[in-house]
Short mmCIF file of C-alpha atoms in Angstrom, two decimals:
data_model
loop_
_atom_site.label_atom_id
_atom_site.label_comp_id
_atom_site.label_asym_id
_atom_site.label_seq_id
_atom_site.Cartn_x
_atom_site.Cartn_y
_atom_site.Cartn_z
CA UNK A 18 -81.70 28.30 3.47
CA UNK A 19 -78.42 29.70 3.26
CA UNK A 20 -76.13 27.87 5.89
CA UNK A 21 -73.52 30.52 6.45
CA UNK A 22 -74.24 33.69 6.99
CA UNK A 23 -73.37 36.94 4.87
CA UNK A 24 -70.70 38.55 7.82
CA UNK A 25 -68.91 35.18 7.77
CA UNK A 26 -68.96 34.88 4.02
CA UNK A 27 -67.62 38.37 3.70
CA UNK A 28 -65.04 37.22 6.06
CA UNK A 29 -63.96 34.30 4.46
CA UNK A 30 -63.71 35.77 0.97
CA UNK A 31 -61.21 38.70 2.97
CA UNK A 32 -58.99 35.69 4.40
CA UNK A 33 -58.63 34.18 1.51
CA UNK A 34 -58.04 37.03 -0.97
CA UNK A 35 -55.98 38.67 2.23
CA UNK A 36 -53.46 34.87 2.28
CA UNK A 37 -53.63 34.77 -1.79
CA UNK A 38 -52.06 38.92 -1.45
CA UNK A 39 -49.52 37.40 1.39
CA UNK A 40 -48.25 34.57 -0.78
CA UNK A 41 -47.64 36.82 -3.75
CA UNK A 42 -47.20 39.92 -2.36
CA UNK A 43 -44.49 42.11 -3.30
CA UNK A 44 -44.52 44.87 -1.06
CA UNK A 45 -41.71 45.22 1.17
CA UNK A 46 -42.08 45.91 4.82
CA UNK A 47 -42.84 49.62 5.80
CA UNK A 48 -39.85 50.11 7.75
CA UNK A 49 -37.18 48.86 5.26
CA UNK A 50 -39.42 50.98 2.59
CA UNK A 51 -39.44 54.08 4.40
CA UNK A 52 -34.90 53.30 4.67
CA UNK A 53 -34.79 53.04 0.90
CA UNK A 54 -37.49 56.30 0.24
CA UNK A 55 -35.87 58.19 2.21
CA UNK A 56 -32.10 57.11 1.68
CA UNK A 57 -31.82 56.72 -1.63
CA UNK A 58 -32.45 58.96 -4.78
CA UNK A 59 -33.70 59.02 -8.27
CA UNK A 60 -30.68 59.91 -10.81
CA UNK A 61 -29.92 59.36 -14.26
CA UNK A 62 -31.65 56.54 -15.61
CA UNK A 63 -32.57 54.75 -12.39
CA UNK A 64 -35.66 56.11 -10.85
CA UNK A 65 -36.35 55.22 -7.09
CA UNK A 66 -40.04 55.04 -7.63
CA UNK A 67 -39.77 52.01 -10.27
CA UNK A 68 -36.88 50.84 -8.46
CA UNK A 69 -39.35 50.28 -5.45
CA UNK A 70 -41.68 47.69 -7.34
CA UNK A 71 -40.02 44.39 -6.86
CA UNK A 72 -41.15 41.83 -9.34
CA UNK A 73 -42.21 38.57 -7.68
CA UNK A 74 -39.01 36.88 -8.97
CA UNK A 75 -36.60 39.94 -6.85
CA UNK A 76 -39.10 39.71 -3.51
CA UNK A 77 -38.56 36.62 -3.78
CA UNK A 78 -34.15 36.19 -4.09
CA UNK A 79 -34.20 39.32 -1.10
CA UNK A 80 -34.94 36.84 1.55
CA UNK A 81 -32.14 35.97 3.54
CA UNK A 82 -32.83 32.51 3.63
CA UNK A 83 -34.59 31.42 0.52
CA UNK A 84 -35.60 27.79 -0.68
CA UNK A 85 -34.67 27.79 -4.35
CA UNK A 86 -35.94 23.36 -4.18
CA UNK A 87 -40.10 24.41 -3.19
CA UNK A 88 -42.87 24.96 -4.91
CA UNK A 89 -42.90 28.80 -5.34
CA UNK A 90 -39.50 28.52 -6.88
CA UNK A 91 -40.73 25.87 -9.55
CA UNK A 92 -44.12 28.38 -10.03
CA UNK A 93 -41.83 31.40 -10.53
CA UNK A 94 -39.33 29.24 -13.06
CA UNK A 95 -41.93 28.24 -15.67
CA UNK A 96 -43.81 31.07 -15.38
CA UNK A 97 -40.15 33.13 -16.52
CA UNK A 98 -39.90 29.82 -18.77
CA UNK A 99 -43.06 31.26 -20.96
CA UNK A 100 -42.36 34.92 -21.01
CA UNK A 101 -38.92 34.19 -22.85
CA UNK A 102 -39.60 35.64 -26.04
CA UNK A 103 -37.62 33.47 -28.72
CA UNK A 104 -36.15 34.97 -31.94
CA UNK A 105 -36.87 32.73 -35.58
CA UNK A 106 -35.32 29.38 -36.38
CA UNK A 107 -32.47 30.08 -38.41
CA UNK A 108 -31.79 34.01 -36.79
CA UNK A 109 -30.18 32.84 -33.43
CA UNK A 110 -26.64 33.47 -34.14
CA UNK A 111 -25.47 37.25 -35.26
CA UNK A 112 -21.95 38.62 -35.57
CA UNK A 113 -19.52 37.35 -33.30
CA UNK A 114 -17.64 40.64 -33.28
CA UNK A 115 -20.62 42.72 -32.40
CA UNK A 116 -20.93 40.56 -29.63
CA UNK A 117 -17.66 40.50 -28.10
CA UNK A 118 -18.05 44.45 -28.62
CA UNK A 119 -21.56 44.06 -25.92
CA UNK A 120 -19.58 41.44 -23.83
CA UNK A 121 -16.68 43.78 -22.67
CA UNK A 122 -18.95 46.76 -22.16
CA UNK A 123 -19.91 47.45 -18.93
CA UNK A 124 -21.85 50.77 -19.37
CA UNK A 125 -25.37 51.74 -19.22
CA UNK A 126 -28.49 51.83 -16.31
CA UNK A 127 -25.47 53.18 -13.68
CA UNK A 128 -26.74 56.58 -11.84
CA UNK A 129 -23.20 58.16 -13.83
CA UNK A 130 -24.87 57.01 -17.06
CA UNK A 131 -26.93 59.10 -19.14
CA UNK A 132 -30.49 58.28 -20.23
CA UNK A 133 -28.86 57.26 -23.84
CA UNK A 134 -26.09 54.91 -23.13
CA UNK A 135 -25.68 52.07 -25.28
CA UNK A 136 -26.07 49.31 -22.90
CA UNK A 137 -23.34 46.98 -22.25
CA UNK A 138 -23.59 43.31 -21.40
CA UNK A 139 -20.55 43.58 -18.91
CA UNK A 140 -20.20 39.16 -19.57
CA UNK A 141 -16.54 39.19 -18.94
CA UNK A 142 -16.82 41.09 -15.75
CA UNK A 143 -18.38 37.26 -14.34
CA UNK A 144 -17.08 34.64 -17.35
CA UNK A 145 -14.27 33.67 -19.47
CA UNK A 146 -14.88 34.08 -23.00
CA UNK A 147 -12.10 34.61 -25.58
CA UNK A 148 -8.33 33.02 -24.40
CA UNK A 149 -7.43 35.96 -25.37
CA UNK A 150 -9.38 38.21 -22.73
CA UNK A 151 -7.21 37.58 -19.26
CA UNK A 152 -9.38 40.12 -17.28
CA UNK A 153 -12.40 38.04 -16.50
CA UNK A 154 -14.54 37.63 -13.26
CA UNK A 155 -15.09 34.58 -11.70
CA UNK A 156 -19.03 34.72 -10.69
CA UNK A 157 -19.72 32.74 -13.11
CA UNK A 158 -18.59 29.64 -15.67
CA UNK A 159 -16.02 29.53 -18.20
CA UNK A 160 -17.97 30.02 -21.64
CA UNK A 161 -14.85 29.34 -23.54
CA UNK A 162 -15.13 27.20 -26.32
CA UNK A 163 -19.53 27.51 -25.75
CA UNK A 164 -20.00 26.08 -28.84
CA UNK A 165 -17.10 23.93 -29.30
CA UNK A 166 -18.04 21.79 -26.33
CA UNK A 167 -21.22 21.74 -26.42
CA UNK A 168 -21.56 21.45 -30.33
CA UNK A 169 -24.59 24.15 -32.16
CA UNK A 170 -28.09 22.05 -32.04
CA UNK A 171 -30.98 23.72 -32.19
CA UNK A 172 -31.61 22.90 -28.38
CA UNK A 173 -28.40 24.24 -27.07
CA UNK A 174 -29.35 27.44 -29.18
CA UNK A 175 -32.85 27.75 -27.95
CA UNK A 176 -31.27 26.70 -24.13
CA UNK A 177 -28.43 29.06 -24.31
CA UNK A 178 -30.91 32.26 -25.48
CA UNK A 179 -33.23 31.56 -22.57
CA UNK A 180 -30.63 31.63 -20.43
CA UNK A 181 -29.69 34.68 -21.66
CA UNK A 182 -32.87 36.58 -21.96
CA UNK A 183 -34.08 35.09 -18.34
CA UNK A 184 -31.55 32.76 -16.66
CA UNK A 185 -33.35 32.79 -13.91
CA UNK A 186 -36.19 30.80 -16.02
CA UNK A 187 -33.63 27.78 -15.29
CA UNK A 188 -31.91 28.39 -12.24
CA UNK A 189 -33.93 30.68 -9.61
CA UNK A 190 -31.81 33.74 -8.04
CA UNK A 191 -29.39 33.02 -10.33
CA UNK A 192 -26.80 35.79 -9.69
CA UNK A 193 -26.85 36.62 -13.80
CA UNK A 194 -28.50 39.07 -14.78
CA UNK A 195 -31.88 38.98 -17.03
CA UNK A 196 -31.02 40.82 -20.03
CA UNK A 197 -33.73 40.23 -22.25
CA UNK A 198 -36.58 40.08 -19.29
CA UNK A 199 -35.04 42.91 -18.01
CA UNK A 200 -34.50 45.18 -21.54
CA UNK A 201 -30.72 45.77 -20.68
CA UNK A 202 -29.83 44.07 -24.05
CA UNK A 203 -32.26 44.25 -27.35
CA UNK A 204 -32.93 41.33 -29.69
CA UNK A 205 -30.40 42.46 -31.68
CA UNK A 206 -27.55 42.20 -29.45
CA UNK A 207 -28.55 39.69 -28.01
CA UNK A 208 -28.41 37.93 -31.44
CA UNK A 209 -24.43 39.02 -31.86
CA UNK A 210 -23.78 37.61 -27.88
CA UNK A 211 -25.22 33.89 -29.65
CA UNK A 212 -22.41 34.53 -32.41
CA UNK A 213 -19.67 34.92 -29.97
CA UNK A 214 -20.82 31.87 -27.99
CA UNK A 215 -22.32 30.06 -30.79
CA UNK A 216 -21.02 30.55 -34.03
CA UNK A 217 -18.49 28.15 -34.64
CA UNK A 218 -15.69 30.71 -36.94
CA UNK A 219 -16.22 32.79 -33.33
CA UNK A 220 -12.74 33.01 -31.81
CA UNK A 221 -14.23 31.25 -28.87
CA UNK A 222 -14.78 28.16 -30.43
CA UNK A 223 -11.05 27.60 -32.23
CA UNK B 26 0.19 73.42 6.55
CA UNK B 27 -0.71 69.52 6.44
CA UNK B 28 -3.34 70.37 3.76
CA UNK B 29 -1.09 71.99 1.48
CA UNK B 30 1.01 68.93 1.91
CA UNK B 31 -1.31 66.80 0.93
CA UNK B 32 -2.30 68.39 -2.19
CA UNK B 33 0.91 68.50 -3.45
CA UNK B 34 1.74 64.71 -2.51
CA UNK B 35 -1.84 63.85 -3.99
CA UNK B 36 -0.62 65.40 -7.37
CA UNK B 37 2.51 63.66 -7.26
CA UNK B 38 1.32 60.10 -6.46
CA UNK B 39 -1.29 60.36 -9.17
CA UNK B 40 1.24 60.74 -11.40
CA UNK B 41 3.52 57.85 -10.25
CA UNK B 42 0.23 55.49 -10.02
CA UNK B 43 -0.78 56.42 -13.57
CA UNK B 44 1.32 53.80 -14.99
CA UNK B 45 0.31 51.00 -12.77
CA UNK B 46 -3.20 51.45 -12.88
CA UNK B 47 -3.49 51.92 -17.04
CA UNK B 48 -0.65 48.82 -17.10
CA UNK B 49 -1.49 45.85 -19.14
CA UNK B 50 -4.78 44.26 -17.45
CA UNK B 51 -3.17 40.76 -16.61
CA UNK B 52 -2.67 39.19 -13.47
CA UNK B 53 0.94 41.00 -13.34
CA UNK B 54 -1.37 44.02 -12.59
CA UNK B 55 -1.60 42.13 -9.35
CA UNK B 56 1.81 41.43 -8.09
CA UNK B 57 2.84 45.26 -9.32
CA UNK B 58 0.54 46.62 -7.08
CA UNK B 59 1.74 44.23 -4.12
CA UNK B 60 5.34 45.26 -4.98
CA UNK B 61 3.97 49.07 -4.65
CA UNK B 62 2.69 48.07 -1.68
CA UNK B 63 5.53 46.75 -0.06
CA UNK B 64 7.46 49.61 -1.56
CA UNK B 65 5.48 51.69 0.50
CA UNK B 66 4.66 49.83 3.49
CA UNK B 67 6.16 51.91 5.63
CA UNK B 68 4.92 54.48 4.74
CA UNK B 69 1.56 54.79 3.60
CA UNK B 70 0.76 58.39 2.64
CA UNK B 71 -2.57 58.07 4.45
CA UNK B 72 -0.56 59.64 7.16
CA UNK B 73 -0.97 63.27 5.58
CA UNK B 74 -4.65 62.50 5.86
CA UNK B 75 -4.43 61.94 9.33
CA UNK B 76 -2.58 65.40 9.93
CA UNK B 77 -4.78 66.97 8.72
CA UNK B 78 -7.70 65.57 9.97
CA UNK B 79 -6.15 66.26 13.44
CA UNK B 80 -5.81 69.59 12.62
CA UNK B 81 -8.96 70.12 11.66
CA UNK B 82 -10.49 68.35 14.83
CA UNK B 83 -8.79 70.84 17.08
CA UNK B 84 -9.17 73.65 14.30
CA UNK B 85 -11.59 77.08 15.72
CA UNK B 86 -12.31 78.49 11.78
CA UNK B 87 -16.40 77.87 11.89
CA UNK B 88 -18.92 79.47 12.62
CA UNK B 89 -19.21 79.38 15.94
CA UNK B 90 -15.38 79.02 16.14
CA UNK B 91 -14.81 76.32 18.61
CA UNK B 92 -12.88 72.70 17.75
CA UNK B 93 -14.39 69.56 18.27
CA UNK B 94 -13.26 68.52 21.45
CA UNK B 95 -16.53 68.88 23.00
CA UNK B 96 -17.51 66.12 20.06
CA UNK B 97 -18.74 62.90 21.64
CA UNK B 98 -18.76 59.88 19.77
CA UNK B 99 -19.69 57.42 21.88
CA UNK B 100 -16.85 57.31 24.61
CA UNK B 101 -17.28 61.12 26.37
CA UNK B 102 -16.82 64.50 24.75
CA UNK B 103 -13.51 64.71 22.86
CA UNK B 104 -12.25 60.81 23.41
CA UNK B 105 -11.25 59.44 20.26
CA UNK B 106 -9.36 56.60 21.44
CA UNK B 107 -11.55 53.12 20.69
CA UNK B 108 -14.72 55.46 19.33
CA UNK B 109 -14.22 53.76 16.29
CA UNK B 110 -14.18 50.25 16.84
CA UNK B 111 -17.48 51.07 18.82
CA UNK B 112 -19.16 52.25 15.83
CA UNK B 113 -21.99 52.49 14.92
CA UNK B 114 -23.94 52.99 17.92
CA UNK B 115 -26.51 54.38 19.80
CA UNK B 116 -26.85 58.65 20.92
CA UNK B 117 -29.81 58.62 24.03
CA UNK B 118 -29.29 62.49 23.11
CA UNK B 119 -30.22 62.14 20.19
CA UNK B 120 -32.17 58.97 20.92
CA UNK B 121 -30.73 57.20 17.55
CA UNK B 122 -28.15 55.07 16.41
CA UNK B 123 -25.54 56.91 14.27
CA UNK B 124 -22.54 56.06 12.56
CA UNK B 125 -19.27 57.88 12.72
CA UNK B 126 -20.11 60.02 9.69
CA UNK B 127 -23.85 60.83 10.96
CA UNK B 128 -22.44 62.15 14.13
CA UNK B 129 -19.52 64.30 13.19
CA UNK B 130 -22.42 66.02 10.81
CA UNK B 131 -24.36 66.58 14.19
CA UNK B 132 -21.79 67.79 16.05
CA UNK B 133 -20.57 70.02 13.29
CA UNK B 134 -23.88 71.61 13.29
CA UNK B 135 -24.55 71.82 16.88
CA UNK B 136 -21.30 72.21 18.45
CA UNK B 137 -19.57 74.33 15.55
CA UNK B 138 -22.63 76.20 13.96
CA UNK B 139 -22.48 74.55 10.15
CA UNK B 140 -25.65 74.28 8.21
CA UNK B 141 -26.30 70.71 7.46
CA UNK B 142 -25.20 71.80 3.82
CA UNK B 143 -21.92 72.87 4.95
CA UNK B 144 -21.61 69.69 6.87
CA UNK B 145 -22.92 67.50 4.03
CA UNK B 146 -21.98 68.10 0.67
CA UNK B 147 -18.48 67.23 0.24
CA UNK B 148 -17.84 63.73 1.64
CA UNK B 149 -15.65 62.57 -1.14
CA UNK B 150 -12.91 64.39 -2.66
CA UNK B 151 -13.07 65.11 -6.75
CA UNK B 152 -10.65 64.93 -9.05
CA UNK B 153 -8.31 67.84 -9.24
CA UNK B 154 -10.78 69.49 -6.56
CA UNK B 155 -9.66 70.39 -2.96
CA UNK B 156 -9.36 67.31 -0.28
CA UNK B 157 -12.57 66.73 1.22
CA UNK B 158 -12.57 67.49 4.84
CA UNK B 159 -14.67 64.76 6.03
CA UNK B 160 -12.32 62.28 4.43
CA UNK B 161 -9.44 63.96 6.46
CA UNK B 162 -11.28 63.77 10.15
CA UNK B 163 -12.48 60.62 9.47
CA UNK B 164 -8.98 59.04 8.91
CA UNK B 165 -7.51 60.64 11.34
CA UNK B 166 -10.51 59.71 13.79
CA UNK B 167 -10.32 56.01 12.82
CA UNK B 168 -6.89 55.69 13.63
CA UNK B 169 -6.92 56.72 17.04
CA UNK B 170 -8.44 52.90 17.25
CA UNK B 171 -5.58 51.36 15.49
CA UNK B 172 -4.96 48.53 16.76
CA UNK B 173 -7.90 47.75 18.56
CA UNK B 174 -10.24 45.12 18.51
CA UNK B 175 -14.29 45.90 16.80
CA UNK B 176 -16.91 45.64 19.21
CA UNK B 177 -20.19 45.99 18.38
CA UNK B 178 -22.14 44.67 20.92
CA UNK B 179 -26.17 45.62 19.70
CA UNK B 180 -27.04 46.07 23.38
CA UNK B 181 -29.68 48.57 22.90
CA UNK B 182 -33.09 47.62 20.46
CA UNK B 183 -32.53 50.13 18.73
CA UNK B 184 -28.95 48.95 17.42
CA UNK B 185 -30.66 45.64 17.05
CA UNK B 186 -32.99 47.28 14.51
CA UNK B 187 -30.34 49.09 12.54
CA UNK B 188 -28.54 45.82 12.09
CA UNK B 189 -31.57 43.57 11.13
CA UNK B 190 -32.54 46.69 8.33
CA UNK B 191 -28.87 46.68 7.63
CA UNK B 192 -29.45 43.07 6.53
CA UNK B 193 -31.77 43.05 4.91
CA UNK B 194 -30.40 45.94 2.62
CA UNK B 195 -27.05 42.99 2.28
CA UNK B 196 -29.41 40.33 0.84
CA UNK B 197 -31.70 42.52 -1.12
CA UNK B 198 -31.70 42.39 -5.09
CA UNK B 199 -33.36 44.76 -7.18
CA UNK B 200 -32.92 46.96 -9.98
CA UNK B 201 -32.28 46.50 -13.48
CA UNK B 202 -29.71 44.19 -13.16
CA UNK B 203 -31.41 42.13 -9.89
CA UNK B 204 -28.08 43.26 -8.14
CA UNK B 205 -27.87 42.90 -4.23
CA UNK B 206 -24.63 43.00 -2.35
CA UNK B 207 -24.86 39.23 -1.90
CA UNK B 208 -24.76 39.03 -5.52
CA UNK B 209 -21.08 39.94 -5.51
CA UNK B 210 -19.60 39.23 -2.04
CA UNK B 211 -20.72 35.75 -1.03
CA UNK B 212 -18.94 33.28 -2.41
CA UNK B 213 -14.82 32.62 -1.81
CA UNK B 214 -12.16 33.56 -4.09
CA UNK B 215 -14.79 35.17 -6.50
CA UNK B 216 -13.46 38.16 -8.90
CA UNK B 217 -14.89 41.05 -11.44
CA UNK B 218 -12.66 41.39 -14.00
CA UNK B 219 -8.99 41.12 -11.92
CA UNK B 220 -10.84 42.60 -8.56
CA UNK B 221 -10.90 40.36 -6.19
CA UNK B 222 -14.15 40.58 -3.98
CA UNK B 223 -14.24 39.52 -0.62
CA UNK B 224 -17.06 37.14 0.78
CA UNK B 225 -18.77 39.07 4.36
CA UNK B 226 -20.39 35.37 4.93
CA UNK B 227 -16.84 34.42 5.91
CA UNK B 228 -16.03 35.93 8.96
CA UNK B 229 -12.49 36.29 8.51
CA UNK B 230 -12.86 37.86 5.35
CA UNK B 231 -15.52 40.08 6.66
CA UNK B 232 -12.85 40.98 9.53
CA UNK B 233 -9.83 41.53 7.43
CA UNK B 234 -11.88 43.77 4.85
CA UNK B 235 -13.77 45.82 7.36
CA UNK B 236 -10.66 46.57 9.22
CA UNK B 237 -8.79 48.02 6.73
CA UNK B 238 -11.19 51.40 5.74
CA UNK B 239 -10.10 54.21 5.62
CA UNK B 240 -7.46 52.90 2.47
CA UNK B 241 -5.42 54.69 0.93
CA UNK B 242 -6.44 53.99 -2.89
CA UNK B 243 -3.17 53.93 -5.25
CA UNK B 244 -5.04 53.86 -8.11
CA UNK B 245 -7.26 57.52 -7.53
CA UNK B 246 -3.86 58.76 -5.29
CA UNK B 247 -7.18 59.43 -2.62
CA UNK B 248 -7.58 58.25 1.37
CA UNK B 249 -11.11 56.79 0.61
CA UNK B 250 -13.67 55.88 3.23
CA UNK B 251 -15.94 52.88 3.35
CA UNK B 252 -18.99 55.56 2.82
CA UNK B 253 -17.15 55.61 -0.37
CA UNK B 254 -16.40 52.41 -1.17
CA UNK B 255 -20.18 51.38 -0.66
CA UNK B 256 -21.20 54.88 -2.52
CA UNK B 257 -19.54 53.33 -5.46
CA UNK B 258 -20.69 50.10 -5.16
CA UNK B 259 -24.31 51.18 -5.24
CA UNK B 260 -23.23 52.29 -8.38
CA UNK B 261 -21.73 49.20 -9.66
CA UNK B 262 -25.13 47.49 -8.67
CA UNK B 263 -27.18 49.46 -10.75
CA UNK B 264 -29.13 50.90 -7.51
CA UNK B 265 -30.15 54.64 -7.40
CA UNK B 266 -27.80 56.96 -5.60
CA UNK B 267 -27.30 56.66 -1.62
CA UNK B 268 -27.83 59.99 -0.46
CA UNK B 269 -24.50 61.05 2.12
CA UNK B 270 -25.31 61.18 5.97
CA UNK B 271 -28.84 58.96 5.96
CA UNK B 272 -29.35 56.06 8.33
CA UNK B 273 -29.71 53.40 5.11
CA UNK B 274 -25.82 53.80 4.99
CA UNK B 275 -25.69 53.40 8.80
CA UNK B 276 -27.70 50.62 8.64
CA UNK B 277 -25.54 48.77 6.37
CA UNK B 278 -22.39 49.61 7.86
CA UNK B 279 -23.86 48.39 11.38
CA UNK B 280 -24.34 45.01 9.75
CA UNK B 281 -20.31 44.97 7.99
CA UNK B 282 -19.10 46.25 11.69
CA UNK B 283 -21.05 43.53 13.52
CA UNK B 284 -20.05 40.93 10.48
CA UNK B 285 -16.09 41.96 11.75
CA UNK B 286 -17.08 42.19 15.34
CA UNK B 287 -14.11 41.10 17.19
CA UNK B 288 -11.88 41.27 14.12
CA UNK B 289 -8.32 43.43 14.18
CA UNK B 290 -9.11 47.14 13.08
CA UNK B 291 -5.91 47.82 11.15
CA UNK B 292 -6.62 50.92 9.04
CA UNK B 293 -6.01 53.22 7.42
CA UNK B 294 -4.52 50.24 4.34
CA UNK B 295 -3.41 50.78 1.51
CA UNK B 296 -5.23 49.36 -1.74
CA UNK B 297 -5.10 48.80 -5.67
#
């Protein structure tokens, strides 16, 4: 005999698939939807309709309060930790003056750019870099002498790409953006960003 | 008259800023803008904005040709004086909130006859274009509460609502670039590049910066309005473009006025 009835079974399996949606839901609520929809437009290369669909990662850093210590955090960190797609030993580190090129750029994926805009990385807009560069933002570290300090291992290159591709793999809502998660930089530049950090003939590590 | 005056001045203080702005990007830029500054403290040309815009408040040329006296903002038809400070806020005739912005487009379609085009599509003046006349009756409408104190009170739900949105729009990050306003104006003493970027968790800060739009910007020679200033920081965060005159922008600005509530309102400044 069945103990539980099919109604309450039906019910059950709705609770619990309707708490599993909750927990990793990334819908926003209708109200503040219907705000953006209606106040804000597609131009360019940012379109409103993909612009809607929050990953889990931005649902969860919108939250006014959020607790980057718990359990979801750690869940959403390693699962960011195995989507970092790592380049082969021995190609980490590309031209150093490519990269300092990417790292004062600032353009691309703005509604003023167009669809074919060589993406910028926009680094010194949040870090020092080169001694030489006085116009940096504060947001974030000094990277000056990267390499130099922290010497050019194979684990500070594999730590310092993942932190570039995702950094948010290491540090949730990390206010850095995810360039290689994201697609704002390619492979490639990314590459000549680990020469300016990494290479130790980069000006940055003198 | 006033316009024509402040075309011409516009011209001329492009020019003059020109070298400033495109100076050497070190932290001299800094102190030569304060020195500009105090150059022309006394006299901050955000003055021929308000002329104008006072001009154009009491101007007949529309459609229906009368001025905007019969305008209420908030405070009785035609009071200007502390409308500002008040802002944004509630309309039971219209039975929404509105911002200043949202209700000189109403009552420059109901009162004076424009289409919403007319009364929409030029909010910020273009380079080398004609002044926009929203920028010029806003200044001049903001500093009738010079001086005053911001008080934003939420009394009704329905300004309650507007500010909770309004926050939520503050901490939310999305986009490409996971960009949310908290991203870049939450922490103390933080910069982009040389631009210093003030924190709206700090109440002071939030006070002091809130207070002083309208600004007068010496680097694009323009009176900009915080509608700008957020327009272009949309930009900045990689979001899609904030369409003028919709309640998202009210929404955030009721959360920056009640973040300054009680704070000085000193504008129109003068900035970089």
């Amino acid at each position: 005999m069945n103990l539980v009835s099919r109604p309450i079974k039906f019910t059950i399996l709705c609770l619990v698939l309707g708490v599993s949606k909750l927990a990793f839901s990334t819908e926003l609520n209708p109200q503040f939807h219907e705000l953006l929809e209606n106040g804000l437009r597609s131009k360019g290369p940012v379109q409103l309709e993909f612009f809607l669909q929050l990953d889990p990662i931005q649902k969860f850093c919108s939250e006014s309060s959020v607790d980057i210590q718990g359990d979801k955090a750690s869940l959403l960190m390693s699962e960011a930790r195995q989507q970092i797609q790592y380049p082969d030993d021995g190609d980490y580190v590309g031209d150093w003056r490519e990269g300092e090129k990417i790292a004062q750029s600032g353009k691309g994926l703005r509604f003023n750019d167009s669809d074919d805009t060589k993406n910028g990385g926009n680094c010194y807009a949040c870090h020092q870099i080169r001694k030489e560069e006085l116009a940096y933002g504060t947001l974030g570290p000094s990277l000056y002498q990267y390499g130099k300090l922290r010497g050019y291992s194979k684990e500070i290159l594999r730590y310092t790409w993942g932190k570039i591709f995702n950094p948010q793999a290491f540090l949730i809502c990390s206010n850095m953006p995810r360039y290689g998660h994201k697609g704002i930089l390619t492979m490639e530049q990314m590459r000549d960003l680990m020469g300016l950090l990494l290479d130790p003939e980069s000006p940055v590590n003198e | 008259m006033g316009r024509l005056v402040i075309n011409l001045i516009r011209l001329g203080l492009v020019i003059c800023s020109l070298g400033l702005s495109h100076g050497h990007a070190d932290d001299g830029t800094i102190s030569a803008v304060q020195e500009y500054r105090d150059l022309l403290s006394d006299s901050n040309p955000a003055e021929l904005w308000i002329l104008s815009g006072e001009e154009l408040w009491f101007s007949t040329t529309n459609p229906n040709e009368v001025s905007l006296e019969k305008c209420d903002l908030g405070k009785g038809p035609g009071v200007l004086k502390g409308a500002y400070v008040e802002l944004p806020r509630y309309f039971p005739d219209v039975e929404k909130v509105m911002d200043l912005e949202q209700r000189l487009i109403h009552c420059r379609m109901v009162i004076q006859g424009l289409s919403r085009y007319e009364a929409t599509s030029y909010p910020f003046t273009k380079r080398g274009e004609e002044t926009s006349e929203i920028e010029m009756l806003v200044t001049f409408i903001a500093s009738e509460s010079k001086g005053m104190r911001m008080n934003i009170p939420l009394n009704h739900v329905a300004e309650k609502n507007m500010f909770d949105l309004g926050k939520q729009l503050f901490y939310f990050r999305a986009g490409s670039h996971d960009f949310g306003c908290i991203t870049c104006h939450s922490g103390d003493n933080k910069r982009i590049r040389l631009q210093e970027l003030p924190n709206f968790k700090n109440q002071e800060q939030a006070r002091k910066t809130y207070g002083s739009w309208p600004a007068y910007r010496v680097s694009a020679g323009e009176v900009r309005t915080m509608q700008h200033r957020l327009y272009d920081c949309f930009r900045q965060q990689r979001f899609p473009e904030a369409t003028y005159g919709d309640d998202l922008m009210t929404a955030l600005i009721m959360f920056l006025a009640k973040s300054a509530d009680g704070g000085l309102y000193n504008a129109p400044a003068m900035k970089r």
